[in-house]
């Protein structure tokens, strides 16, 4: 539910900053830690001003020790602190898999519920401007496979704020995945603190022709397509999954019962991705409602190349979603309508930047 | 010490009955470290430990009954059976947990110390780990962070010269471990881990230093594991250590030494010691009885508590 | 194809030892390294005698430094060595995710094919006798999601030998997953060196009622069921997937075209597992052949508990597979037949050991 | 040094044109380290490097044209465009690779040294990394293994006092990095990384020691990064370092010092130096021309070579 308090537009990055600020104001146990958290760039602005407001004790830089520092945060979380840890790239979190999977995910379970690990790890997914093989991975599937972790990926500034506050207040380890290309997108964001559920998908565009369930940044691409179709009276349903674990199968299933068709869009590799899990569950639970096999819009079977020339075609976008909708829903558009939609959804920026203001280098 | 020894001897004896069906790492021969270190701690001080945890748990004051029950996989076990020998916990005495990933709990102890700093608590935290632990990068990362912020944490390295069957010299260059801690900016100590008085004296100075805001401390204590790495038996037949080494190692029995000292000093008589041992044995028997008469959990008990509310 | 040379029965563990020995004899660049490799227990016997035969230079113990040593092996692999690295538990490999995913998987790609990383990592999956939350994970899905890695899990001694030799000769990083409960199972194994393809599934029991695609140890459970059914004239097709990446969809698809029904069995958590990927591919490519939604036999959504009492019910087994076959294929057995099959497949050992000879502790 | 400097200045100038669309970390100010160390290596010695790799690559003899082409994402780039500035490689000179995960290539260098040992090659391998690198546990694990087996590997730590905008003192306790290497059993050296002669002398002794079977060596060299952490510009306005610090840092210019020495010693005249600079500039211009006139790859070129045959 959207909060009813005063609202104004904020970028996704500003919304994160505000969430951190309000969570820290509400609870002195909340601390923010990560490489560069208090530095002049403030993690793309998301931690700006926090050190000034809350002091060096609670707004922390850290050594380049991802596994160790994750363990430190887990230990602190066991002792009444609520750390928010930040990795400028999700790729770096691979160094911390042991602590995340062996300790954070299992502590509550293996000690029979005696203790919990209220830890949030912000993981930024890189893309574009030469973010290459080691700086642009989308690893949500790795974490979503592990029981005990929550893995969320808000797509809007509204959700970024509400879900980050909810994640910080949650008593479990929550991996908060931020796609770099969402950081500068605006949305209406209430001024006051509010919480958005971590386990509910949301219909962001209602429709009945086909269901598109998308994760993180892919929600934006899907939304463009749905809006462009809408002008022609074609109603595509877009569901923002919001969370990769738990996965809100029910919301998607209800939609599929209506549309009979499902496309799942993700920022990660298709093979072994959360797209496969969602499709499998829909097949398991809604087989008879499916008119055609569900399909995936996701990354191909290779790492990201650095050169923008090479990368031009690597990331699926609104056009791919459009074509897939036409195919699966058997939509025959007139030449004009087709041209109009393609015009509406076609990217105006160079393909390797989120917007024209972005001029590198990181 | 005697209590830990007698508990583990009882465990070893009963293990063959195949009712404790989990990997078990005995610390027989190494008891002085747990006892000497924990004697310098208060109840509110926090302890983290590793796979060889019985001694740490008991010395910190962990509930014996619940430990035995845990090994038997019963509902009354300290983890309700979910953890077994390598996952012990007793929140009443701030024994926050042991887990078997080598090095895995060391940063947690640092994190607990960081939490104490943030909350202004005067509690310190302790990480027990072996000579193998220091080979894990995460332990270096932990030392670096602890030293950087001068956190109230005590690192205790039990150097028994082996990781499973591999001697130290096949895993590390010929350099003292405590020197590494010094290079990380920690104050370091080392000594004979088979002499409980030595351990106690070092630990007392180290914990005192922490309380005096002198930053994190590192203690390396040499010791000897008598039995096999994992399991109840002696393993002399495997020949990864010489008969001579084993004899020397066992000759340095911390209990024998302590008993000799006690008798020499006259603080307790032979009779008193025997009485103590009898009491301990009774306590142990009761603990086994408690465990074996405790409810048996079923799979449904294994399903919940994956996520906290 | 089964090799035609002389054969005798070996256990899976012996087959691995023989594969290592023959690969080392054939290529002086092959080295074996891991915690405990040359110790008296010799990794459950799988490295027995190698140090004696090949010397301390090529048969190596290592410090407890999983990430660093993986990097060391990658560096050596770039310089003409073919390391075989061993982890006594796959859980420990989480410490090495950075090197495996960021370096090993991507080196060939990111350096445009100039170099390759011929590295084999043996990962042993623990189970039973109190192998608890941190010692019994099945993590194939994490690796299978990463392009550039090959992830295999032979189920028989025959394949263990052939696939290990092929993996060592392969120029890519291959994760060789061994389930602890396979180690003592016998199979006919040829004396000479031979290679088994890393990317072909195998029909281990032909049938037409239902397709069961299984990975690693679950092949054994499925096979018992198929054999028990066979006595009653019911032909269940069991496919040994052999590899999680690449995944041999074609073999499964052909079978499903015949049976119309698919059950996928894995040793890992169902959610986000390779079961989901396989089902999704079959749905994508064989939707019209499916008579009912495919289902999964895999682990529930929680870690492994240690207590054998608690674990009694955690691991799905032949009985679960049997029930699922009856359900999905609508098999109505007479009471006698049912009792007979259940008798045939029911475990005689305590549920937490692979066989009666196993008396702990590890 | 001059060549590296001029190349990077050219890169910085052209970066604003937005045709090199990848993150780029310049080593302007730090050139003496690459040059001094690589001058002691032979072609067959192997080098691994990190995100700030241009200097290492060029000093080892890497192809300039293919480096520039790589930054422009062209097919002729040393990775065919797949890698960009942070992934350089030139097998002809055994520059085996640079990658941007901090600390990530350090164990690879150790592995290369292990391979040399196994194969009986008399080649050594070098790992370049920053002061931030030593905070990664994997670097400690690498040092331990190298020291244990006395592998022919040279660790070169370029200490520019920063990891991005975070000064050393907020990341490590006040302990010399090279002492840590000593604690790991490595022979260690340290000195002024802005003086190419110092670097060369230290590196020569260290590589000599490796060839003399004296085991792995560790060099810590202090230096200064002039420009922003990532990108072409100066970043004085960010105020994470004081104006005074920047002035002092830049005053220690390794090129200026070296030029002064050369002129004082009379080994080369002003004219000769100018001529050298002109030649370099021509070479650089040609390299940019090569890059910009090289074929532009398309997505289909990005698809293959995931697995080796
Ligand atoms: C990360 C990791 N690697 C390997 C193991 C297997 N393992 C369990 S205990 C042990 C030996 C550890 O030696 P040390 O730290 O000296 O402790 P000790 O057993 O001597 O008390 C090993 C290698 C593990 N549990 N975790
Ligand atoms: C594992 C990892 N963590 C964080 C980063 C982000 N990062 C890139 S360069 C850098 C600074 C490294 O500092 P240092 O090693 O001193 O090298 P310098 O940039 O000073 O040359 C950081 C933190 C990374 N690339 N990899
Ligand atoms: Mg030990
Ligand atoms: Mg630096």
PDB file of N, CA and C and ligand atoms in Angstrom, chain A residues 35 64 66 88 92 95 135 362, chain D residues 25 30 50-52 100-103 129-134 136 158 160 162-164 171 225 229, ligand 2:
ATOM      1  N   UNK A  35      33.064  -0.096   1.869  1.00  0.00           N
ATOM      2  CA  UNK A  35      34.152   0.636   1.231  1.00  0.00           C
ATOM      3  C   UNK A  35      33.597   1.887   0.560  1.00  0.00           C
ATOM      4  N   UNK A  64      39.503  -3.467   2.681  1.00  0.00           N
ATOM      5  CA  UNK A  64      39.094  -4.327   1.567  1.00  0.00           C
ATOM      6  C   UNK A  64      39.149  -5.785   2.035  1.00  0.00           C
ATOM      7  N   UNK A  66      36.175  -8.314   2.261  1.00  0.00           N
ATOM      8  CA  UNK A  66      34.738  -8.562   2.143  1.00  0.00           C
ATOM      9  C   UNK A  66      34.270  -9.711   3.023  1.00  0.00           C
ATOM     10  N   UNK A  88      30.033  -1.911  -3.559  1.00  0.00           N
ATOM     11  CA  UNK A  88      29.823  -1.098  -4.760  1.00  0.00           C
ATOM     12  C   UNK A  88      29.527  -1.957  -5.980  1.00  0.00           C
ATOM     13  N   UNK A  92      31.849  -8.257  -5.851  1.00  0.00           N
ATOM     14  CA  UNK A  92      32.773  -8.346  -4.716  1.00  0.00           C
ATOM     15  C   UNK A  92      32.209  -9.254  -3.619  1.00  0.00           C
ATOM     16  N   UNK A  95      33.402 -12.817  -2.672  1.00  0.00           N
ATOM     17  CA  UNK A  95      34.424 -13.050  -1.654  1.00  0.00           C
ATOM     18  C   UNK A  95      33.796 -13.368  -0.304  1.00  0.00           C
ATOM     19  N   UNK A 135      32.564  -6.901 -13.252  1.00  0.00           N
ATOM     20  CA  UNK A 135      31.928  -5.748 -12.617  1.00  0.00           C
ATOM     21  C   UNK A 135      30.469  -5.558 -13.026  1.00  0.00           C
ATOM     22  N   UNK A 362      32.442   5.462 -13.964  1.00  0.00           N
ATOM     23  CA  UNK A 362      32.142   4.295 -13.131  1.00  0.00           C
ATOM     24  C   UNK A 362      30.661   4.210 -12.844  1.00  0.00           C
TER      25      UNK A 362
ATOM     26  N   UNK D  25      42.024   3.584 -14.738  1.00  0.00           N
ATOM     27  CA  UNK D  25      42.775   4.007 -13.545  1.00  0.00           C
ATOM     28  C   UNK D  25      44.186   4.369 -13.964  1.00  0.00           C
ATOM     29  N   UNK D  30      53.094   7.227 -10.440  1.00  0.00           N
ATOM     30  CA  UNK D  30      53.548   5.946  -9.888  1.00  0.00           C
ATOM     31  C   UNK D  30      54.441   5.172 -10.869  1.00  0.00           C
ATOM     32  N   UNK D  50      46.786  -5.531 -11.565  1.00  0.00           N
ATOM     33  CA  UNK D  50      45.439  -5.217 -11.068  1.00  0.00           C
ATOM     34  C   UNK D  50      44.743  -4.181 -11.944  1.00  0.00           C
ATOM     35  N   UNK D  51      43.806  -3.459 -11.353  1.00  0.00           N
ATOM     36  CA  UNK D  51      43.023  -2.470 -12.106  1.00  0.00           C
ATOM     37  C   UNK D  51      43.874  -1.336 -12.657  1.00  0.00           C
ATOM     38  N   UNK D  52      44.965  -0.998 -11.991  1.00  0.00           N
ATOM     39  CA  UNK D  52      45.806   0.135 -12.408  1.00  0.00           C
ATOM     40  C   UNK D  52      47.004  -0.439 -13.172  1.00  0.00           C
ATOM     41  N   UNK D 100      40.396  -6.584 -12.290  1.00  0.00           N
ATOM     42  CA  UNK D 100      40.071  -5.556 -11.286  1.00  0.00           C
ATOM     43  C   UNK D 100      39.543  -6.025  -9.938  1.00  0.00           C
ATOM     44  N   UNK D 101      39.449  -7.306  -9.684  1.00  0.00           N
ATOM     45  CA  UNK D 101      39.056  -7.700  -8.325  1.00  0.00           C
ATOM     46  C   UNK D 101      40.298  -7.539  -7.446  1.00  0.00           C
ATOM     47  N   UNK D 102      40.212  -6.649  -6.467  1.00  0.00           N
ATOM     48  CA  UNK D 102      41.407  -6.335  -5.677  1.00  0.00           C
ATOM     49  C   UNK D 102      41.957  -7.613  -5.027  1.00  0.00           C
ATOM     50  N   UNK D 103      43.235  -7.845  -5.222  1.00  0.00           N
ATOM     51  CA  UNK D 103      43.895  -9.026  -4.660  1.00  0.00           C
ATOM     52  C   UNK D 103      43.715 -10.274  -5.503  1.00  0.00           C
ATOM     53  N   UNK D 129      50.291  -5.149  -6.801  1.00  0.00           N
ATOM     54  CA  UNK D 129      49.015  -4.841  -6.129  1.00  0.00           C
ATOM     55  C   UNK D 129      49.213  -3.602  -5.266  1.00  0.00           C
ATOM     56  N   UNK D 130      48.117  -3.060  -4.772  1.00  0.00           N
ATOM     57  CA  UNK D 130      48.188  -1.809  -4.020  1.00  0.00           C
ATOM     58  C   UNK D 130      48.168  -2.029  -2.515  1.00  0.00           C
ATOM     59  N   UNK D 131      48.223  -0.921  -1.783  1.00  0.00           N
ATOM     60  CA  UNK D 131      48.154  -1.009  -0.322  1.00  0.00           C
ATOM     61  C   UNK D 131      46.789  -1.546   0.112  1.00  0.00           C
ATOM     62  N   UNK D 132      45.798  -1.363  -0.718  1.00  0.00           N
ATOM     63  CA  UNK D 132      44.489  -1.943  -0.408  1.00  0.00           C
ATOM     64  C   UNK D 132      44.507  -3.459  -0.543  1.00  0.00           C
ATOM     65  N   UNK D 133      45.294  -3.938  -1.486  1.00  0.00           N
ATOM     66  CA  UNK D 133      45.355  -5.376  -1.729  1.00  0.00           C
ATOM     67  C   UNK D 133      45.698  -6.181  -0.500  1.00  0.00           C
ATOM     68  N   UNK D 134      46.582  -5.666   0.319  1.00  0.00           N
ATOM     69  CA  UNK D 134      47.024  -6.463   1.476  1.00  0.00           C
ATOM     70  C   UNK D 134      45.929  -6.647   2.516  1.00  0.00           C
ATOM     71  N   UNK D 136      43.067  -7.839   1.722  1.00  0.00           N
ATOM     72  CA  UNK D 136      42.310  -9.016   1.288  1.00  0.00           C
ATOM     73  C   UNK D 136      42.972 -10.279   1.841  1.00  0.00           C
ATOM     74  N   UNK D 158      52.431  -1.481  -4.226  1.00  0.00           N
ATOM     75  CA  UNK D 158      52.536  -0.044  -4.496  1.00  0.00           C
ATOM     76  C   UNK D 158      51.689   0.684  -3.476  1.00  0.00           C
ATOM     77  N   UNK D 160      50.278   3.754  -2.310  1.00  0.00           N
ATOM     78  CA  UNK D 160      49.983   5.171  -2.604  1.00  0.00           C
ATOM     79  C   UNK D 160      49.083   5.772  -1.524  1.00  0.00           C
ATOM     80  N   UNK D 162      46.263   5.259  -0.522  1.00  0.00           N
ATOM     81  CA  UNK D 162      44.813   5.339  -0.693  1.00  0.00           C
ATOM     82  C   UNK D 162      44.229   4.093  -1.333  1.00  0.00           C
ATOM     83  N   UNK D 163      43.034   3.808  -0.899  1.00  0.00           N
ATOM     84  CA  UNK D 163      42.156   2.894  -1.614  1.00  0.00           C
ATOM     85  C   UNK D 163      40.961   3.761  -1.987  1.00  0.00           C
ATOM     86  N   UNK D 164      40.851   4.062  -3.260  1.00  0.00           N
ATOM     87  CA  UNK D 164      39.866   5.040  -3.718  1.00  0.00           C
ATOM     88  C   UNK D 164      40.085   6.327  -2.917  1.00  0.00           C
ATOM     89  N   UNK D 171      42.109   2.181   7.234  1.00  0.00           N
ATOM     90  CA  UNK D 171      41.925   0.801   6.779  1.00  0.00           C
ATOM     91  C   UNK D 171      42.855  -0.189   7.463  1.00  0.00           C
ATOM     92  N   UNK D 225      49.542   8.767  -6.132  1.00  0.00           N
ATOM     93  CA  UNK D 225      48.660   8.850  -7.307  1.00  0.00           C
ATOM     94  C   UNK D 225      48.232  10.301  -7.491  1.00  0.00           C
ATOM     95  N   UNK D 229      41.006   8.509  -8.519  1.00  0.00           N
ATOM     96  CA  UNK D 229      41.152   7.055  -8.435  1.00  0.00           C
ATOM     97  C   UNK D 229      40.795   6.403  -9.766  1.00  0.00           C
TER      98      UNK D 229
HETATM   99  C1  LIG E   2      37.421  -7.154  -4.067  1.00  0.00           C
HETATM  100  C2  LIG E   2      37.231  -5.760  -4.456  1.00  0.00           C
HETATM  101  N1  LIG E   2      36.757  -4.873  -3.572  1.00  0.00           N
HETATM  102  C3  LIG E   2      36.588  -3.581  -3.924  1.00  0.00           C
HETATM  103  C4  LIG E   2      36.883  -3.147  -5.187  1.00  0.00           C
HETATM  104  C5  LIG E   2      36.683  -1.691  -5.592  1.00  0.00           C
HETATM  105  N2  LIG E   2      37.974  -1.065  -5.806  1.00  0.00           N
HETATM  106  C6  LIG E   2      38.539  -0.958  -7.010  1.00  0.00           C
HETATM  107  S1  LIG E   2      40.074  -0.301  -6.951  1.00  0.00           S
HETATM  108  C7  LIG E   2      39.986  -0.110  -5.285  1.00  0.00           C
HETATM  109  C8  LIG E   2      41.113   0.510  -4.524  1.00  0.00           C
HETATM  110  C9  LIG E   2      42.229  -0.410  -4.320  1.00  0.00           C
HETATM  111  O1  LIG E   2      43.242   0.250  -3.634  1.00  0.00           O
HETATM  112  P1  LIG E   2      44.742  -0.206  -3.818  1.00  0.00           P
HETATM  113  O2  LIG E   2      44.809  -1.684  -3.778  1.00  0.00           O
HETATM  114  O3  LIG E   2      45.561   0.529  -2.835  1.00  0.00           O
HETATM  115  O4  LIG E   2      45.097   0.235  -5.300  1.00  0.00           O
HETATM  116  P2  LIG E   2      45.167   1.694  -5.901  1.00  0.00           P
HETATM  117  O5  LIG E   2      43.829   1.992  -6.488  1.00  0.00           O
HETATM  118  O6  LIG E   2      45.537   2.630  -4.821  1.00  0.00           O
HETATM  119  O7  LIG E   2      46.197   1.625  -6.951  1.00  0.00           O
HETATM  120  C10 LIG E   2      38.774  -0.571  -4.813  1.00  0.00           C
HETATM  121  C11 LIG E   2      38.356  -0.551  -3.403  1.00  0.00           C
HETATM  122  C12 LIG E   2      37.347  -4.111  -6.097  1.00  0.00           C
HETATM  123  N3  LIG E   2      37.626  -3.787  -7.353  1.00  0.00           N
HETATM  124  N4  LIG E   2      37.528  -5.388  -5.706  1.00  0.00           N
END
